CSV table of C-alpha atoms in Angstrom, one decimal:
chain,number,residue,atom,x,y,z
A,1,ASP,CA,9.7,-12.1,13.4
A,2,ALA,CA,10.0,-8.1,14.0
A,3,GLY,CA,8.4,-7.1,10.8
A,4,VAL,CA,9.6,-4.2,8.6
A,5,ILE,CA,11.4,-1.7,10.7
A,6,GLN,CA,11.3,2.0,9.6
A,7,SER,CA,13.1,5.0,11.3
A,8,PRO,CA,12.3,7.7,12.3
A,9,ARG,CA,8.8,7.3,13.0
A,10,HIS,CA,8.2,11.1,13.0
A,11,GLU,CA,10.4,13.8,11.2
A,12,VAL,CA,9.7,17.5,11.2
A,13,THR,CA,12.2,19.5,9.4
A,14,GLU,CA,12.5,22.7,7.6
A,15,MET,CA,12.1,23.4,3.8
A,16,GLY,CA,15.6,22.9,2.2
A,17,GLN,CA,16.7,20.5,4.7
A,18,GLU,CA,17.9,16.9,3.7
A,19,VAL,CA,15.8,14.3,5.0
A,20,THR,CA,16.8,10.3,5.2
A,21,LEU,CA,14.3,7.8,6.0
A,22,ARG,CA,15.5,4.1,6.8
A,23,CYS,CA,14.1,0.7,6.3
A,24,LYS,CA,14.9,-2.7,7.4
A,25,PRO,CA,12.9,-5.3,5.4
A,26,ILE,CA,11.9,-8.7,6.8
A,27,SER,CA,14.7,-11.1,6.8
A,28,GLY,CA,14.5,-13.5,3.7
A,29,HIS,CA,12.4,-11.0,1.6
A,30,ASN,CA,14.1,-10.0,-1.6
A,31,SER,CA,11.7,-7.2,-2.7
A,32,LEU,CA,11.5,-3.8,-1.1
A,33,PHE,CA,9.1,-1.0,-2.0
A,34,TRP,CA,9.0,2.6,-0.9
A,35,TYR,CA,5.5,4.1,-0.8
A,36,ARG,CA,4.1,7.7,-0.1
A,37,GLN,CA,0.6,8.2,1.2
A,38,THR,CA,-1.3,11.5,1.2
A,39,MET,CA,-4.9,12.2,1.5
A,40,MET,CA,-5.0,13.8,-1.9
A,41,ARG,CA,-3.1,11.1,-3.9
A,42,GLY,CA,-3.4,8.0,-2.0
A,43,LEU,CA,-0.8,5.3,-1.8
A,44,GLU,CA,1.9,5.8,-4.4
A,45,LEU,CA,4.8,3.6,-5.3
A,46,LEU,CA,8.0,5.4,-5.4
A,47,ILE,CA,10.5,2.7,-6.1
A,48,TYR,CA,11.1,-0.8,-6.2
A,49,PHE,CA,14.1,-3.0,-5.5
A,50,ASN,CA,14.4,-6.6,-6.3
A,51,ASN,CA,17.5,-8.4,-4.7
A,52,ASN,CA,18.8,-5.0,-4.0
A,53,VAL,CA,18.5,-3.7,-7.5
A,54,PRO,CA,16.2,-0.7,-8.3
A,55,ILE,CA,13.8,-2.3,-10.8
A,56,ASP,CA,11.3,0.6,-11.2
A,57,ASP,CA,11.8,4.1,-10.1
A,58,SER,CA,9.4,5.9,-12.3
A,59,GLY,CA,7.4,6.9,-9.2
A,60,MET,CA,10.1,8.8,-7.8
A,61,PRO,CA,8.7,12.6,-8.2
A,62,GLU,CA,11.9,14.3,-8.9
A,63,ASP,CA,15.5,14.5,-8.8
A,64,ARG,CA,15.4,15.5,-5.0
A,65,PHE,CA,14.4,12.2,-4.3
A,66,SER,CA,17.0,9.3,-4.1
A,67,ALA,CA,16.8,5.7,-2.8
A,68,LYS,CA,19.5,3.1,-2.2
A,69,MET,CA,19.7,-0.4,-1.1
A,70,PRO,CA,23.2,-1.3,-0.2
A,71,ASN,CA,22.5,-4.7,1.2
A,72,ALA,CA,19.5,-7.1,1.6
A,73,SER,CA,18.7,-5.8,5.0
A,74,PHE,CA,18.8,-2.0,4.6
A,75,SER,CA,17.5,0.9,2.4
A,76,THR,CA,17.2,4.6,2.5
A,77,LEU,CA,15.0,7.2,1.0
A,78,LYS,CA,16.6,10.7,0.8
A,79,ILE,CA,14.9,13.9,-0.1
A,80,GLN,CA,17.3,16.9,-0.7
A,81,PRO,CA,16.3,19.5,-0.6
A,82,SER,CA,13.1,18.9,1.0
A,83,GLU,CA,10.0,21.0,0.4
A,84,PRO,CA,6.4,21.5,2.1
A,85,ARG,CA,4.8,19.4,-0.4
A,86,ASP,CA,6.8,16.4,0.5
A,87,SER,CA,4.9,16.1,3.9
A,88,ALA,CA,3.3,12.9,3.7
A,89,VAL,CA,3.5,9.3,5.4
A,90,TYR,CA,6.3,7.3,3.9
A,91,PHE,CA,5.9,3.6,4.0
A,92,CYS,CA,8.5,0.8,3.2
A,93,ALA,CA,7.0,-2.6,2.5
A,94,SER,CA,8.7,-5.8,1.8
A,95,SER,CA,7.7,-9.3,0.1
A,96,TRP,CA,9.2,-12.7,-0.7
A,97,GLN,CA,8.7,-12.1,-4.6
A,98,GLY,CA,7.9,-8.8,-6.1
A,99,LEU,CA,4.0,-9.0,-6.7
A,100,GLU,CA,3.3,-11.3,-3.7
A,101,THR,CA,1.8,-10.1,-0.4
A,102,GLN,CA,3.7,-7.1,0.8
A,103,TYR,CA,4.3,-6.3,4.5
A,104,PHE,CA,4.3,-2.8,5.5
A,105,GLY,CA,6.3,-1.1,8.0
A,106,PRO,CA,4.7,1.4,10.5
A,107,GLY,CA,5.6,4.3,8.2
A,108,THR,CA,7.6,7.6,8.8
A,109,ARG,CA,5.4,10.8,9.3
A,110,LEU,CA,7.3,13.6,7.6
A,111,LEU,CA,6.2,17.4,8.0
A,112,VAL,CA,8.2,19.9,6.2
A,113,LEU,CA,7.7,23.3,7.5
B,1,GLN,CA,-9.6,5.9,-16.2
B,2,LYS,CA,-7.6,5.1,-13.2
B,3,GLU,CA,-5.8,1.7,-13.2
B,4,VAL,CA,-7.7,0.6,-10.0
B,5,GLU,CA,-11.0,2.4,-9.0
B,6,GLN,CA,-12.6,2.2,-5.7
B,7,ASN,CA,-15.6,4.2,-4.3
B,8,SER,CA,-14.0,6.4,-1.7
B,9,GLY,CA,-17.0,6.2,0.5
B,10,PRO,CA,-17.4,6.6,3.4
B,11,LEU,CA,-19.6,3.4,3.5
B,12,SER,CA,-21.5,3.3,6.5
B,13,VAL,CA,-23.3,0.2,7.8
B,14,PRO,CA,-24.8,-1.0,11.0
B,15,GLU,CA,-23.3,-3.6,13.1
B,16,GLY,CA,-24.1,-7.0,12.1
B,17,ALA,CA,-24.9,-6.1,8.5
B,18,ILE,CA,-22.9,-7.1,5.6
B,19,ALA,CA,-20.6,-4.4,4.1
B,20,SER,CA,-19.8,-4.9,0.4
B,21,LEU,CA,-16.6,-3.1,-1.1
B,22,ASN,CA,-16.2,-2.9,-4.8
B,23,CYS,CA,-13.0,-2.5,-6.9
B,24,THR,CA,-12.6,-2.3,-10.9
B,25,TYR,CA,-9.2,-2.6,-12.5
B,26,SER,CA,-8.0,-1.8,-16.2
B,27,ASP,CA,-5.4,-4.2,-16.6
B,28,ARG,CA,-7.0,-7.2,-18.3
B,29,GLY,CA,-3.9,-9.6,-17.8
B,30,SER,CA,-3.7,-9.0,-14.1
B,31,GLN,CA,-3.6,-12.5,-12.3
B,32,SER,CA,-3.8,-11.5,-8.6
B,33,PHE,CA,-5.7,-9.4,-6.5
B,34,PHE,CA,-5.3,-8.2,-2.9
B,35,TRP,CA,-7.4,-6.6,-0.2
B,36,TYR,CA,-5.6,-4.5,2.3
B,37,ARG,CA,-7.1,-2.9,5.6
B,38,GLN,CA,-5.7,0.2,7.0
B,39,TYR,CA,-6.8,1.6,10.3
B,40,SER,CA,-6.4,5.2,10.8
B,41,GLY,CA,-2.9,6.2,11.6
B,42,LYS,CA,-1.6,2.6,10.9
B,43,SER,CA,0.0,0.8,8.0
B,44,PRO,CA,-1.9,-1.4,5.5
B,45,GLU,CA,-2.2,-5.1,6.3
B,46,LEU,CA,-3.2,-7.8,3.9
B,47,ILE,CA,-6.5,-9.4,4.9
B,48,MET,CA,-7.4,-11.2,1.6
B,49,SER,CA,-5.6,-12.3,-1.6
B,50,ILE,CA,-7.6,-14.1,-4.7
B,51,TYR,CA,-6.2,-15.4,-8.0
B,52,SER,CA,-9.1,-17.3,-9.7
B,53,ASN,CA,-12.7,-16.3,-10.7
B,54,GLY,CA,-15.3,-17.0,-8.1
B,55,ASP,CA,-15.6,-16.5,-4.3
B,56,LYS,CA,-12.9,-17.0,-1.7
B,57,GLU,CA,-14.0,-17.2,1.9
B,58,ASP,CA,-11.9,-16.6,5.1
B,59,GLY,CA,-14.0,-16.2,8.3
B,60,ARG,CA,-16.2,-13.2,8.1
B,61,PHE,CA,-14.5,-12.1,4.7
B,62,THR,CA,-15.4,-13.1,1.1
B,63,ALA,CA,-13.4,-11.9,-1.8
B,64,GLN,CA,-15.2,-12.1,-5.2
B,65,LEU,CA,-13.2,-12.1,-8.5
B,66,ASN,CA,-14.8,-11.6,-11.9
B,67,LYS,CA,-12.0,-11.3,-14.5
B,68,ALA,CA,-14.2,-10.9,-17.4
B,69,SER,CA,-16.0,-7.8,-15.9
B,70,GLN,CA,-12.6,-6.8,-14.3
B,71,TYR,CA,-14.1,-6.6,-10.8
B,72,VAL,CA,-13.2,-7.6,-7.5
B,73,SER,CA,-15.2,-7.3,-4.3
B,74,LEU,CA,-14.8,-7.9,-0.7
B,75,LEU,CA,-17.8,-8.7,1.5
B,76,ILE,CA,-17.5,-8.4,5.4
B,77,ARG,CA,-20.4,-10.4,7.0
B,78,ASP,CA,-21.6,-9.7,10.6
B,79,SER,CA,-19.7,-6.2,10.5
B,80,GLN,CA,-18.3,-5.2,13.7
B,81,PRO,CA,-17.0,-1.7,14.8
B,82,SER,CA,-13.7,-3.0,14.7
B,83,ASP,CA,-13.9,-3.5,11.1
B,84,SER,CA,-14.1,0.4,10.7
B,85,ALA,CA,-11.2,1.3,8.6
B,86,THR,CA,-10.0,2.0,5.0
B,87,TYR,CA,-10.0,-1.0,2.7
B,88,LEU,CA,-7.4,-0.8,-0.1
B,89,CYS,CA,-7.9,-2.9,-3.4
B,90,ALA,CA,-4.4,-3.7,-4.8
B,91,VAL,CA,-3.7,-5.2,-8.4
B,92,PRO,CA,-0.3,-6.0,-9.5
B,93,ASN,CA,0.2,-5.1,-13.4
B,94,THR,CA,1.4,-7.3,-15.8
B,95,GLY,CA,3.7,-4.9,-17.6
B,96,GLY,CA,6.2,-4.8,-14.9
B,97,PHE,CA,6.6,-5.0,-11.1
B,98,LYS,CA,4.3,-2.5,-9.8
B,99,THR,CA,1.4,-3.2,-7.6
B,100,ILE,CA,-1.3,-0.5,-8.2
B,101,PHE,CA,-3.3,0.6,-5.0
B,102,GLY,CA,-6.7,2.0,-5.2
B,103,ALA,CA,-7.6,5.1,-3.4
B,104,GLY,CA,-9.3,3.0,-0.8
B,105,THR,CA,-12.9,2.9,0.6
B,106,ARG,CA,-13.7,4.2,4.1
B,107,LEU,CA,-16.0,1.8,6.0
B,108,PHE,CA,-17.7,3.0,9.2
B,109,VAL,CA,-19.5,0.3,11.4
B,110,LYS,CA,-22.0,1.7,13.7
B,111,ALA,CA,-22.6,-0.1,16.8
């Protein structure tokens, strides 16, 4: 089992640019989560998908953030336009059923200059 | 009050000692509780889950749950330097589909 796959692993961009983060959940899992982790705020849930449908996006900080899950094996998190305060590690996680054990991907380290 | 609270530490214990990590939560309806370990620069990984009051043991790890006190703890016996990491308490809420993570406790095990 390859685990949760995220790309890119590192991203450095300039303020105002569009950033797209990608995630492939574990095959067979029907729940997918996007988290953001910073020293100041810890691990924050941004959005949760169940069976490819967004269930809870209350954690998405503002309209600059959007997420999609076009099929069971792929999800994207997009930031447009990016700002320096978006610099963080973004994790994707998947689980069999929403509140059960979540398996985290390696994360994407985003730095917005 | 935060939904899931942990002492941020750092907690420092000598090798071979027992490390005790604590977590309190606010949602009385929560039914499942998880401990994740996160090494520096890595992603969180599940080490223990507990659903019923009492103790649950897995090797050197013991999770303790007291729903009346809304308290869950993790004990690490015979602590090793390799246990040095941040430990995250995670509690799914009953009102929706969200798992709330605590801020984490940094543990240092000194050789």
